[in-house]
PDB file of C-alpha atoms and ligand atoms in Angstrom:
ATOM      1  CA  VAL C 103      -0.105  -0.027  -0.048  1.00 39.00           C
ATOM      2  CA  LYS C 104       2.715   2.256   0.849  1.00 42.00           C
ATOM      3  CA  GLN C 105       4.455   1.557  -2.466  1.00 50.00           C
ATOM      4  CA  ALA C 106       1.397   1.985  -4.512  1.00 48.00           C
ATOM      5  CA  SER C 107       0.511   5.555  -2.782  1.00 48.00           C
ATOM      6  CA  HIS C 108       4.217   6.423  -3.435  1.00 50.00           C
ATOM      7  CA  ASN C 109       3.823   5.657  -6.720  1.00 51.00           C
ATOM      8  CA  ASN C 110       0.679   7.448  -7.091  1.00 52.00           C
ATOM      9  CA  PHE C 111       2.235  10.570  -5.723  1.00 53.00           C
ATOM     10  CA  ALA C 112       5.209  10.305  -8.024  1.00 52.00           C
ATOM     11  CA  PHE C 113       3.019  10.018 -10.991  1.00 55.00           C
ATOM     12  CA  PHE C 114       0.940  13.032 -10.023  1.00 53.00           C
ATOM     13  CA  THR C 115       4.078  15.290  -9.293  1.00 61.00           C
ATOM     14  CA  GLN C 116       5.437  14.018 -12.559  1.00 59.00           C
ATOM     15  CA  GLU C 117       2.075  15.094 -14.213  1.00 55.00           C
ATOM     16  CA  MET C 118       2.144  18.361 -12.712  1.00 56.00           C
ATOM     17  CA  GLN C 119       5.829  18.889 -13.843  1.00 59.00           C
ATOM     18  CA  THR C 120       5.181  17.965 -17.452  1.00 60.00           C
ATOM     19  CA  HIS C 121       2.149  20.247 -17.412  1.00 65.00           C
ATOM     20  CA  SER C 122       3.915  23.264 -15.742  1.00 84.00           C
ATOM     21  CA  ALA C 123       6.997  22.542 -18.171  1.00 89.00           C
ATOM     22  CA  ARG C 124       4.800  23.000 -21.026  1.00 90.00           C
ATOM     23  CA  HIS C 125       2.883  25.954 -19.424  1.00 91.00           C
ATOM     24  CA  LEU C 126       6.286  27.603 -18.834  1.00 92.00           C
ATOM     25  CA  GLN C 127       7.442  26.899 -22.349  1.00 94.00           C
ATOM     26  CA  LEU C 128       4.493  28.445 -23.714  1.00 95.00           C
ATOM     27  CA  ASN C 129       4.441  31.360 -21.283  1.00 95.00           C
ATOM     28  CA  ASN C 130       8.024  32.278 -22.414  1.00 94.00           C
ATOM     29  CA  ALA C 131       7.395  31.645 -26.074  1.00 95.00           C
ATOM     30  CA  MET C 132       4.352  33.844 -26.080  1.00 95.00           C
ATOM     31  CA  HIS C 133       6.478  37.057 -25.389  1.00 93.00           C
ATOM     32  CA  PHE C 134       8.040  36.780 -28.650  1.00 95.00           C
ATOM     33  CA  ALA C 135       5.217  35.309 -30.835  1.00 96.00           C
ATOM     34  CA  LEU C 136       3.874  38.827 -31.921  1.00 94.00           C
ATOM     35  CA  ALA C 137       7.269  40.221 -32.749  1.00 94.00           C
ATOM     36  CA  ARG C 138       8.176  37.169 -34.678  1.00 96.00           C
ATOM     37  CA  GLY C 139       5.068  37.079 -36.641  1.00 97.00           C
ATOM     38  CA  GLU C 140       3.955  33.511 -35.387  1.00 98.00           C
ATOM     39  CA  LEU C 141       0.248  34.618 -34.855  1.00 98.00           C
ATOM     40  CA  SER C 142      -2.149  34.857 -37.678  1.00 98.00           C
ATOM     41  CA  LEU C 143      -6.116  34.991 -37.873  1.00 98.00           C
ATOM     42  CA  HIS C 144      -8.033  32.414 -39.852  1.00 98.00           C
ATOM     43  CA  TYR C 145     -11.486  33.480 -40.758  1.00 98.00           C
ATOM     44  CA  GLN C 146     -14.608  31.248 -40.882  1.00 98.00           C
ATOM     45  CA  PRO C 147     -17.648  32.108 -42.932  1.00 98.00           C
ATOM     46  CA  GLN C 148     -21.072  32.924 -41.309  1.00 98.00           C
ATOM     47  CA  PHE C 149     -24.247  32.712 -43.576  1.00 98.00           C
ATOM     48  CA  SER C 150     -27.568  34.061 -43.610  1.00 98.00           C
ATOM     49  CA  LEU C 151     -30.239  31.404 -43.556  1.00 98.00           C
ATOM     50  CA  GLN C 152     -32.629  33.670 -45.301  1.00 95.00           C
ATOM     51  CA  ASP C 153     -30.837  34.321 -48.334  1.00 94.00           C
ATOM     52  CA  GLY C 154     -27.770  31.769 -48.072  1.00 96.00           C
ATOM     53  CA  HIS C 155     -25.199  34.329 -48.597  1.00 97.00           C
ATOM     54  CA  ILE C 156     -21.963  35.064 -46.518  1.00 98.00           C
ATOM     55  CA  VAL C 157     -22.689  37.657 -44.024  1.00 98.00           C
ATOM     56  CA  GLY C 158     -19.789  37.537 -41.773  1.00 98.00           C
ATOM     57  CA  ALA C 159     -16.688  36.086 -40.891  1.00 98.00           C
ATOM     58  CA  GLU C 160     -15.262  35.014 -37.490  1.00 99.00           C
ATOM     59  CA  ALA C 161     -11.664  35.608 -36.767  1.00 99.00           C
ATOM     60  CA  LEU C 162      -9.862  32.874 -35.009  1.00 98.00           C
ATOM     61  CA  LEU C 163      -6.433  33.212 -33.591  1.00 98.00           C
ATOM     62  CA  ARG C 164      -3.726  30.756 -34.863  1.00 98.00           C
ATOM     63  CA  TRP C 165      -0.058  30.397 -33.476  1.00 98.00           C
ATOM     64  CA  GLN C 166       2.378  28.559 -35.285  1.00 98.00           C
ATOM     65  CA  HIS C 167       5.331  27.967 -33.267  1.00 96.00           C
ATOM     66  CA  PRO C 168       8.724  26.790 -34.961  1.00 95.00           C
ATOM     67  CA  GLU C 169       9.352  23.865 -32.729  1.00 94.00           C
ATOM     68  CA  MET C 170       6.135  23.300 -30.988  1.00 94.00           C
ATOM     69  CA  GLY C 171       4.072  23.472 -34.045  1.00 96.00           C
ATOM     70  CA  SER C 172       0.626  24.780 -34.481  1.00 97.00           C
ATOM     71  CA  LEU C 173      -0.935  25.767 -30.897  1.00 97.00           C
ATOM     72  CA  SER C 174      -4.576  25.607 -30.134  1.00 97.00           C
ATOM     73  CA  PRO C 175      -6.010  28.930 -28.922  1.00 98.00           C
ATOM     74  CA  ALA C 176      -7.969  26.874 -26.256  1.00 96.00           C
ATOM     75  CA  GLU C 177      -4.739  26.005 -24.774  1.00 96.00           C
ATOM     76  CA  PHE C 178      -2.624  29.204 -25.102  1.00 97.00           C
ATOM     77  CA  ILE C 179      -5.318  32.009 -24.465  1.00 97.00           C
ATOM     78  CA  PRO C 180      -5.592  31.078 -20.919  1.00 96.00           C
ATOM     79  CA  ILE C 181      -2.054  31.181 -20.516  1.00 96.00           C
ATOM     80  CA  ALA C 182      -2.075  34.846 -22.347  1.00 97.00           C
ATOM     81  CA  GLU C 183      -4.770  35.661 -19.805  1.00 96.00           C
ATOM     82  CA  ASP C 184      -2.702  34.739 -16.702  1.00 93.00           C
ATOM     83  CA  ASN C 185       0.463  36.472 -17.915  1.00 94.00           C
ATOM     84  CA  GLY C 186      -1.279  39.608 -19.206  1.00 95.00           C
ATOM     85  CA  GLN C 187      -0.057  39.007 -22.924  1.00 96.00           C
ATOM     86  CA  ILE C 188      -3.862  38.680 -23.910  1.00 98.00           C
ATOM     87  CA  LEU C 189      -4.040  42.532 -23.816  1.00 98.00           C
ATOM     88  CA  ALA C 190      -1.232  43.049 -26.461  1.00 97.00           C
ATOM     89  CA  ILE C 191      -2.550  39.943 -28.404  1.00 98.00           C
ATOM     90  CA  GLY C 192      -6.145  40.964 -28.191  1.00 98.00           C
ATOM     91  CA  GLU C 193      -5.262  44.393 -29.538  1.00 98.00           C
ATOM     92  CA  TRP C 194      -3.260  42.849 -32.369  1.00 98.00           C
ATOM     93  CA  VAL C 195      -6.306  40.469 -33.315  1.00 98.00           C
ATOM     94  CA  LEU C 196      -8.812  43.330 -33.256  1.00 98.00           C
ATOM     95  CA  ARG C 197      -6.325  45.695 -35.574  1.00 98.00           C
ATOM     96  CA  THR C 198      -5.647  42.751 -37.898  1.00 98.00           C
ATOM     97  CA  ALA C 199      -9.251  41.580 -38.112  1.00 98.00           C
ATOM     98  CA  VAL C 200     -10.421  45.241 -38.808  1.00 98.00           C
ATOM     99  CA  THR C 201      -7.732  45.982 -41.129  1.00 98.00           C
ATOM    100  CA  GLN C 202      -8.555  42.892 -43.083  1.00 98.00           C
ATOM    101  CA  LEU C 203     -12.037  43.573 -43.484  1.00 98.00           C
ATOM    102  CA  LYS C 204     -11.472  47.271 -44.582  1.00 98.00           C
ATOM    103  CA  HIS C 205      -8.812  45.835 -47.091  1.00 98.00           C
ATOM    104  CA  TRP C 206     -11.408  43.261 -48.509  1.00 98.00           C
ATOM    105  CA  ILE C 207     -14.418  45.965 -48.596  1.00 97.00           C
ATOM    106  CA  ASP C 208     -12.100  48.276 -50.433  1.00 97.00           C
ATOM    107  CA  GLY C 209     -11.220  45.500 -52.768  1.00 96.00           C
ATOM    108  CA  GLY C 210     -14.634  45.225 -53.886  1.00 95.00           C
ATOM    109  CA  MET C 211     -15.877  42.102 -51.755  1.00 96.00           C
ATOM    110  CA  ALA C 212     -19.291  42.121 -50.639  1.00 95.00           C
ATOM    111  CA  PRO C 213     -19.539  43.856 -47.344  1.00 94.00           C
ATOM    112  CA  MET C 214     -19.815  41.598 -44.194  1.00 98.00           C
ATOM    113  CA  VAL C 215     -19.199  41.628 -40.678  1.00 98.00           C
ATOM    114  CA  VAL C 216     -16.066  40.686 -38.771  1.00 98.00           C
ATOM    115  CA  ALA C 217     -16.714  38.841 -35.385  1.00 98.00           C
ATOM    116  CA  VAL C 218     -13.770  39.262 -32.976  1.00 99.00           C
ATOM    117  CA  ASN C 219     -13.539  37.214 -29.862  1.00 98.00           C
ATOM    118  CA  LEU C 220     -12.913  39.101 -26.630  1.00 98.00           C
ATOM    119  CA  SER C 221     -11.262  37.711 -23.514  1.00 98.00           C
ATOM    120  CA  ALA C 222     -12.555  38.438 -20.103  1.00 96.00           C
ATOM    121  CA  VAL C 223      -9.283  40.195 -19.169  1.00 97.00           C
ATOM    122  CA  GLN C 224     -10.103  42.599 -22.010  1.00 97.00           C
ATOM    123  CA  PHE C 225     -13.708  43.034 -21.191  1.00 97.00           C
ATOM    124  CA  ARG C 226     -12.605  44.120 -17.767  1.00 96.00           C
ATOM    125  CA  HIS C 227      -9.905  46.488 -18.792  1.00 96.00           C
ATOM    126  CA  PRO C 228     -10.819  50.207 -18.531  1.00 95.00           C
ATOM    127  CA  ASN C 229      -9.315  50.989 -21.913  1.00 96.00           C
ATOM    128  CA  LEU C 230     -11.465  48.683 -23.880  1.00 98.00           C
ATOM    129  CA  LEU C 231     -13.920  51.159 -25.240  1.00 98.00           C
ATOM    130  CA  THR C 232     -10.947  53.497 -26.481  1.00 98.00           C
ATOM    131  CA  MET C 233      -8.660  50.905 -27.853  1.00 98.00           C
ATOM    132  CA  VAL C 234     -11.640  49.644 -30.084  1.00 98.00           C
ATOM    133  CA  THR C 235     -12.718  52.959 -31.219  1.00 98.00           C
ATOM    134  CA  GLN C 236      -9.197  54.148 -31.993  1.00 98.00           C
ATOM    135  CA  ILE C 237      -8.475  51.214 -34.122  1.00 98.00           C
ATOM    136  CA  LEU C 238     -11.870  51.604 -35.811  1.00 98.00           C
ATOM    137  CA  ASP C 239     -10.912  55.255 -36.458  1.00 98.00           C
ATOM    138  CA  GLU C 240      -7.302  54.602 -37.364  1.00 98.00           C
ATOM    139  CA  VAL C 241      -8.400  52.003 -40.005  1.00 98.00           C
ATOM    140  CA  GLY C 242     -11.373  53.770 -41.172  1.00 98.00           C
ATOM    141  CA  LEU C 243     -13.899  50.953 -40.795  1.00 98.00           C
ATOM    142  CA  PRO C 244     -17.467  51.910 -40.002  1.00 98.00           C
ATOM    143  CA  PRO C 245     -18.084  50.562 -36.599  1.00 98.00           C
ATOM    144  CA  GLN C 246     -21.435  48.521 -37.636  1.00 97.00           C
ATOM    145  CA  TYR C 247     -19.030  46.019 -39.498  1.00 98.00           C
ATOM    146  CA  LEU C 248     -17.510  45.034 -36.347  1.00 98.00           C
ATOM    147  CA  GLU C 249     -19.156  42.442 -33.783  1.00 98.00           C
ATOM    148  CA  LEU C 250     -17.399  41.776 -30.665  1.00 98.00           C
ATOM    149  CA  GLU C 251     -18.064  38.166 -29.136  1.00 98.00           C
ATOM    150  CA  LEU C 252     -18.377  37.783 -25.469  1.00 97.00           C
ATOM    151  CA  THR C 253     -19.639  35.124 -23.363  1.00 94.00           C
ATOM    152  CA  GLU C 254     -22.372  35.074 -20.754  1.00 91.00           C
ATOM    153  CA  ALA C 255     -19.863  34.461 -18.029  1.00 91.00           C
ATOM    154  CA  MET C 256     -17.940  37.529 -18.922  1.00 93.00           C
ATOM    155  CA  ALA C 257     -20.999  39.691 -18.764  1.00 92.00           C
ATOM    156  CA  MET C 258     -22.202  38.049 -15.448  1.00 91.00           C
ATOM    157  CA  ASP C 259     -19.061  38.410 -13.764  1.00 90.00           C
ATOM    158  CA  ASN C 260     -20.196  42.122 -12.889  1.00 92.00           C
ATOM    159  CA  PRO C 261     -23.456  42.605 -14.916  1.00 93.00           C
ATOM    160  CA  MET C 262     -23.747  46.359 -13.984  1.00 94.00           C
ATOM    161  CA  ALA C 263     -20.453  47.038 -15.222  1.00 95.00           C
ATOM    162  CA  ALA C 264     -21.056  44.920 -18.287  1.00 96.00           C
ATOM    163  CA  ILE C 265     -24.406  46.615 -19.038  1.00 97.00           C
ATOM    164  CA  ALA C 266     -22.624  50.223 -18.878  1.00 97.00           C
ATOM    165  CA  LEU C 267     -19.730  49.133 -21.187  1.00 97.00           C
ATOM    166  CA  MET C 268     -22.145  47.322 -23.524  1.00 98.00           C
ATOM    167  CA  ASN C 269     -24.277  50.559 -23.796  1.00 98.00           C
ATOM    168  CA  GLN C 270     -21.020  52.581 -24.511  1.00 98.00           C
ATOM    169  CA  LEU C 271     -20.010  50.433 -27.381  1.00 98.00           C
ATOM    170  CA  HIS C 272     -23.602  50.202 -28.697  1.00 98.00           C
ATOM    171  CA  GLU C 273     -23.623  54.083 -28.668  1.00 97.00           C
ATOM    172  CA  ARG C 274     -20.593  53.949 -30.876  1.00 97.00           C
ATOM    173  CA  GLY C 275     -22.327  51.676 -33.267  1.00 97.00           C
ATOM    174  CA  ILE C 276     -20.301  48.549 -32.332  1.00 97.00           C
ATOM    175  CA  ARG C 277     -22.468  45.241 -32.374  1.00 97.00           C
ATOM    176  CA  MET C 278     -21.806  42.555 -29.784  1.00 98.00           C
ATOM    177  CA  ALA C 279     -22.960  38.997 -29.771  1.00 98.00           C
ATOM    178  CA  ILE C 280     -23.138  36.417 -26.663  1.00 97.00           C
ATOM    179  CA  ASP C 281     -20.872  33.459 -27.538  1.00 96.00           C
ATOM    180  CA  ASP C 282     -21.510  30.181 -26.246  1.00 94.00           C
ATOM    181  CA  PHE C 283     -25.202  31.225 -25.325  1.00 94.00           C
ATOM    182  CA  GLY C 284     -27.100  28.378 -23.153  1.00 90.00           C
ATOM    183  CA  THR C 285     -23.648  27.283 -21.474  1.00 89.00           C
ATOM    184  CA  GLY C 286     -23.694  30.294 -19.024  1.00 82.00           C
ATOM    185  CA  TYR C 287     -25.739  31.687 -16.317  1.00 76.00           C
ATOM    186  CA  SER C 288     -27.317  34.843 -17.741  1.00 76.00           C
ATOM    187  CA  SER C 289     -30.798  35.421 -16.445  1.00 79.00           C
ATOM    188  CA  LEU C 290     -33.601  36.697 -18.497  1.00 84.00           C
ATOM    189  CA  SER C 291     -33.863  39.865 -16.637  1.00 85.00           C
ATOM    190  CA  TYR C 292     -30.030  40.512 -17.361  1.00 90.00           C
ATOM    191  CA  LEU C 293     -30.265  39.280 -20.835  1.00 92.00           C
ATOM    192  CA  LYS C 294     -32.862  42.088 -21.592  1.00 92.00           C
ATOM    193  CA  LYS C 295     -30.610  44.746 -20.450  1.00 94.00           C
ATOM    194  CA  PHE C 296     -27.584  43.480 -22.431  1.00 95.00           C
ATOM    195  CA  ASN C 297     -27.240  45.738 -25.312  1.00 95.00           C
ATOM    196  CA  VAL C 298     -26.262  42.891 -27.682  1.00 97.00           C
ATOM    197  CA  SER C 299     -27.769  42.135 -31.202  1.00 97.00           C
ATOM    198  CA  LYS C 300     -27.136  38.488 -31.420  1.00 98.00           C
ATOM    199  CA  LEU C 301     -26.984  35.340 -29.368  1.00 97.00           C
ATOM    200  CA  LYS C 302     -24.681  32.558 -30.588  1.00 98.00           C
ATOM    201  CA  ILE C 303     -26.031  29.332 -29.940  1.00 97.00           C
ATOM    202  CA  ASP C 304     -23.491  27.022 -28.436  1.00 96.00           C
ATOM    203  CA  GLN C 305     -22.028  24.022 -30.691  1.00 95.00           C
ATOM    204  CA  SER C 306     -22.940  21.700 -27.837  1.00 93.00           C
ATOM    205  CA  PHE C 307     -26.435  22.081 -28.548  1.00 94.00           C
ATOM    206  CA  VAL C 308     -26.254  22.103 -32.420  1.00 95.00           C
ATOM    207  CA  ARG C 309     -24.168  19.016 -32.381  1.00 91.00           C
ATOM    208  CA  ASP C 310     -26.840  16.690 -31.336  1.00 80.00           C
ATOM    209  CA  ILE C 311     -29.867  18.163 -33.176  1.00 88.00           C
ATOM    210  CA  SER C 312     -30.029  15.261 -35.536  1.00 76.00           C
ATOM    211  CA  ASP C 313     -30.840  12.762 -32.819  1.00 69.00           C
ATOM    212  CA  GLY C 314     -31.311  14.312 -29.175  1.00 64.00           C
ATOM    213  CA  GLN C 315     -34.757  15.597 -28.904  1.00 71.00           C
ATOM    214  CA  ASP C 316     -33.656  17.550 -25.757  1.00 74.00           C
ATOM    215  CA  ASP C 317     -31.106  19.514 -27.518  1.00 76.00           C
ATOM    216  CA  LYS C 318     -33.581  19.977 -30.357  1.00 88.00           C
ATOM    217  CA  ALA C 319     -35.845  21.619 -27.784  1.00 90.00           C
ATOM    218  CA  ILE C 320     -33.197  23.753 -26.392  1.00 92.00           C
ATOM    219  CA  VAL C 321     -32.300  25.161 -29.723  1.00 95.00           C
ATOM    220  CA  THR C 322     -35.689  25.917 -30.459  1.00 95.00           C
ATOM    221  CA  ALA C 323     -36.216  27.659 -27.244  1.00 94.00           C
ATOM    222  CA  ILE C 324     -33.188  29.703 -27.700  1.00 95.00           C
ATOM    223  CA  ILE C 325     -34.225  30.916 -31.139  1.00 97.00           C
ATOM    224  CA  ASN C 326     -37.703  31.598 -29.694  1.00 96.00           C
ATOM    225  CA  LEU C 327     -36.216  33.473 -26.637  1.00 95.00           C
ATOM    226  CA  ALA C 328     -34.162  35.634 -29.020  1.00 96.00           C
ATOM    227  CA  ALA C 329     -36.811  36.284 -31.508  1.00 96.00           C
ATOM    228  CA  SER C 330     -38.914  37.655 -28.443  1.00 95.00           C
ATOM    229  CA  LEU C 331     -36.026  39.894 -27.286  1.00 95.00           C
ATOM    230  CA  ASN C 332     -35.586  41.048 -30.887  1.00 96.00           C
ATOM    231  CA  LEU C 333     -32.090  39.589 -31.090  1.00 97.00           C
ATOM    232  CA  LYS C 334     -30.699  37.530 -33.996  1.00 98.00           C
ATOM    233  CA  THR C 335     -29.521  34.076 -33.616  1.00 98.00           C
ATOM    234  CA  ILE C 336     -26.486  32.278 -34.978  1.00 98.00           C
ATOM    235  CA  ALA C 337     -25.818  28.690 -34.675  1.00 98.00           C
ATOM    236  CA  GLU C 338     -22.035  27.664 -34.378  1.00 98.00           C
ATOM    237  CA  GLY C 339     -20.469  24.309 -35.157  1.00 98.00           C
ATOM    238  CA  VAL C 340     -23.029  23.313 -37.974  1.00 98.00           C
ATOM    239  CA  GLU C 341     -21.694  20.217 -39.372  1.00 97.00           C
ATOM    240  CA  SER C 342     -24.514  18.570 -41.364  1.00 96.00           C
ATOM    241  CA  ALA C 343     -27.252  19.302 -43.947  1.00 96.00           C
ATOM    242  CA  SER C 344     -29.859  18.045 -41.335  1.00 94.00           C
ATOM    243  CA  GLN C 345     -28.839  20.332 -38.777  1.00 96.00           C
ATOM    244  CA  LEU C 346     -28.851  23.255 -41.146  1.00 97.00           C
ATOM    245  CA  ALA C 347     -32.496  22.056 -42.404  1.00 96.00           C
ATOM    246  CA  PHE C 348     -33.631  21.957 -38.794  1.00 96.00           C
ATOM    247  CA  LEU C 349     -32.057  25.412 -37.752  1.00 97.00           C
ATOM    248  CA  ARG C 350     -33.793  26.851 -41.061  1.00 97.00           C
ATOM    249  CA  LEU C 351     -37.237  25.560 -40.307  1.00 96.00           C
ATOM    250  CA  GLN C 352     -37.013  27.085 -37.049  1.00 96.00           C
ATOM    251  CA  GLY C 353     -36.111  30.484 -38.065  1.00 98.00           C
ATOM    252  CA  CYS C 354     -32.379  30.641 -36.989  1.00 98.00           C
ATOM    253  CA  ASP C 355     -30.942  33.684 -38.681  1.00 98.00           C
ATOM    254  CA  GLU C 356     -27.497  32.573 -39.362  1.00 98.00           C
ATOM    255  CA  ALA C 357     -25.154  29.618 -39.227  1.00 98.00           C
ATOM    256  CA  GLN C 358     -21.544  28.793 -39.206  1.00 98.00           C
ATOM    257  CA  GLY C 359     -19.504  25.501 -39.047  1.00 98.00           C
ATOM    258  CA  TYR C 360     -17.586  22.987 -40.898  1.00 98.00           C
ATOM    259  CA  TYR C 361     -20.523  21.979 -43.090  1.00 98.00           C
ATOM    260  CA  PHE C 362     -19.931  25.122 -44.970  1.00 98.00           C
ATOM    261  CA  SER C 363     -16.347  25.653 -44.093  1.00 98.00           C
ATOM    262  CA  LYS C 364     -13.568  25.383 -41.576  1.00 98.00           C
ATOM    263  CA  PRO C 365     -11.792  28.530 -40.456  1.00 98.00           C
ATOM    264  CA  LEU C 366      -9.453  29.405 -43.392  1.00 98.00           C
ATOM    265  CA  PRO C 367      -6.306  31.413 -43.745  1.00 98.00           C
ATOM    266  CA  VAL C 368      -6.666  34.803 -45.720  1.00 98.00           C
ATOM    267  CA  ALA C 369      -6.005  33.608 -49.190  1.00 98.00           C
ATOM    268  CA  ALA C 370      -8.343  30.413 -48.876  1.00 98.00           C
ATOM    269  CA  PHE C 371     -11.121  32.738 -47.300  1.00 98.00           C
ATOM    270  CA  GLU C 372     -10.911  35.046 -50.328  1.00 98.00           C
ATOM    271  CA  ALA C 373     -11.034  31.852 -52.826  1.00 97.00           C
ATOM    272  CA  PHE C 374     -14.046  30.572 -50.715  1.00 98.00           C
ATOM    273  CA  VAL C 375     -15.951  33.681 -50.993  1.00 97.00           C
ATOM    274  CA  GLN C 376     -15.523  34.015 -54.614  1.00 95.00           C
ATOM    275  CA  ALA C 377     -16.376  30.477 -55.519  1.00 94.00           C
ATOM    276  CA  GLN C 378     -19.462  30.378 -53.097  1.00 91.00           C
ATOM    277  CA  GLN C 379     -22.974  29.840 -54.208  1.00 88.00           C
ATOM    278  CA  PRO C 380     -25.948  30.401 -51.865  1.00 88.00           C
ATOM    279  CA  VAL C 381     -26.230  27.696 -49.375  1.00 91.00           C
TER     280      VAL C 381
HETATM  281  P1  C2E X  37     -15.307  29.911 -29.803  1.00 95.72           P
HETATM  282  O1  C2E X  37     -15.244  31.485 -30.039  1.00 95.72           O
HETATM  283  O2  C2E X  37     -16.280  29.268 -29.190  1.00 95.72           O
HETATM  284  O3  C2E X  37     -14.937  29.551 -31.311  1.00 95.72           O
HETATM  285  C1  C2E X  37     -15.346  28.209 -32.077  1.00 95.72           C
HETATM  286  C2  C2E X  37     -14.447  27.135 -32.083  1.00 95.72           C
HETATM  287  O4  C2E X  37     -15.020  26.078 -32.605  1.00 95.72           O
HETATM  288  C3  C2E X  37     -13.163  27.357 -32.847  1.00 95.72           C
HETATM  289  O5  C2E X  37     -12.230  26.791 -32.410  1.00 95.72           O
HETATM  290  C4  C2E X  37     -13.473  26.949 -34.190  1.00 95.72           C
HETATM  291  O6  C2E X  37     -12.507  26.631 -35.209  1.00 95.72           O
HETATM  292  C5  C2E X  37     -14.591  25.783 -33.729  1.00 95.72           C
HETATM  293  N1  C2E X  37     -15.480  25.306 -34.924  1.00 95.72           N
HETATM  294  C6  C2E X  37     -15.975  25.939 -35.721  1.00 95.72           C
HETATM  295  N2  C2E X  37     -16.812  25.360 -36.661  1.00 95.72           N
HETATM  296  C7  C2E X  37     -16.982  24.068 -36.053  1.00 95.72           C
HETATM  297  C8  C2E X  37     -17.652  22.909 -36.417  1.00 95.72           C
HETATM  298  O7  C2E X  37     -18.493  22.943 -37.264  1.00 95.72           O
HETATM  299  N3  C2E X  37     -17.460  21.881 -35.286  1.00 95.72           N
HETATM  300  C9  C2E X  37     -16.359  21.875 -34.487  1.00 95.72           C
HETATM  301  N4  C2E X  37     -16.324  20.700 -33.840  1.00 95.72           N
HETATM  302  N5  C2E X  37     -15.834  22.952 -34.260  1.00 95.72           N
HETATM  303  C10 C2E X  37     -15.882  24.070 -34.801  1.00 95.72           C
HETATM  304  P2  C2E X  37     -10.848  27.331 -32.255  1.00 95.72           P
HETATM  305  O8  C2E X  37     -10.375  28.213 -33.484  1.00 95.72           O
HETATM  306  O9  C2E X  37      -9.850  26.284 -31.926  1.00 95.72           O
HETATM  307  O10 C2E X  37     -10.974  28.253 -30.770  1.00 95.72           O
HETATM  308  C11 C2E X  37     -11.292  27.779 -29.714  1.00 95.72           C
HETATM  309  C12 C2E X  37     -11.643  29.033 -28.640  1.00 95.72           C
HETATM  310  O11 C2E X  37     -10.338  29.895 -28.675  1.00 95.72           O
HETATM  311  C13 C2E X  37     -12.608  29.986 -29.185  1.00 95.72           C
HETATM  312  O12 C2E X  37     -13.933  29.243 -28.918  1.00 95.72           O
HETATM  313  C14 C2E X  37     -12.425  31.141 -28.547  1.00 95.72           C
HETATM  314  O13 C2E X  37     -12.881  30.927 -27.154  1.00 95.72           O
HETATM  315  C15 C2E X  37     -10.936  31.112 -28.468  1.00 95.72           C
HETATM  316  N6  C2E X  37     -10.293  32.061 -29.465  1.00 95.72           N
HETATM  317  C16 C2E X  37      -9.799  31.894 -30.566  1.00 95.72           C
HETATM  318  N7  C2E X  37      -9.422  32.944 -31.138  1.00 95.72           N
HETATM  319  C17 C2E X  37      -9.336  33.926 -30.115  1.00 95.72           C
HETATM  320  C18 C2E X  37      -9.099  35.377 -29.930  1.00 95.72           C
HETATM  321  O14 C2E X  37      -8.712  36.010 -31.079  1.00 95.72           O
HETATM  322  N8  C2E X  37      -9.326  36.016 -28.874  1.00 95.72           N
HETATM  323  C19 C2E X  37      -9.759  35.312 -27.681  1.00 95.72           C
HETATM  324  N9  C2E X  37      -9.987  36.009 -26.620  1.00 95.72           N
HETATM  325  N10 C2E X  37     -10.029  34.101 -27.907  1.00 95.72           N
HETATM  326  C20 C2E X  37     -10.129  33.427 -29.008  1.00 95.72           C
HETATM  327 CA1   CA X  38     -16.542  32.936 -30.750  1.00 95.72          CA
HETATM  328 CA1   CA X  39     -18.555  29.772 -29.461  1.00 95.72          CA
HETATM  329 CA1   CA X  40     -16.387  28.000 -26.913  1.00 95.72          CA
END
């Protein structure tokens, strides 16, 4: 027994060390990632289910490290939030996405919205409003082309502060969407006060539309709730024709997912848009 528990302990600490070694490695490498040009954005198209056209693109961060290879934002964003780098990285993401969209529109691409994910750390930072409006001014992109994605958890962390910030962003013409909707804890009374224009139905509910009756009911309930609050809905993680058909039938406004396209690097996104027929 002694031996076993000793082994368990040794195994546990080794796990922790492996974890912290990688954590440390990412943490260190991150300080050079921006300057070395290792970060890029991929764009995933978002479709109107009314007319089938591309109406937006979500910018998703990618980090290609020379030795560690391609790193997932799900792994490195929490580290960037801990070490504070998320502020510089988040500002870079916003400037890059806004500049890219301006470039596309100036080049004759049909206008669309670019959706940018915000971190809780950015959302809490007192400079957010100034930072966002400065970038839009600097680039010359009208604010209605930008949509900031924030989660329910971010808004519910300090609802009063969130409501005030959302009102300020809304006043400047910047749109917001609640990401991963349905997985958080926003009460209906707060949801009414959140000055957002869209609910993004979490992919966990979309995934089982084809077989699970429960998730079908949840998706329908979210679409109806949004309609009654005058909010648009977008479904994320759409992977099949049957999911799409169901969403369309229920009156979901927009959809995004591998069924249409995975997130694409700039050139591939441009080619995709050019070749695209209404879905
Ligand atoms: P998210 O905002 O919920 O983004 C959706 C994730 O689902 C993306 O993963 C996307 O590539 C993936 N996805 C899209 N369509 C499908 C589909 O049909 N099926 C499945 N299974 N997955 C799909 P990704 O790019 O790995 O990003 C993961 C998370 O990292 C994001 O979740 C977001 O929370 C965060 N993230 C990504 N870029 C940024 C960023 O620029 N800033 C911040 N703060 N967070 C970011
Ligand atoms: Ca998102
Ligand atoms: Ca999401
Ligand atoms: Ca998510």
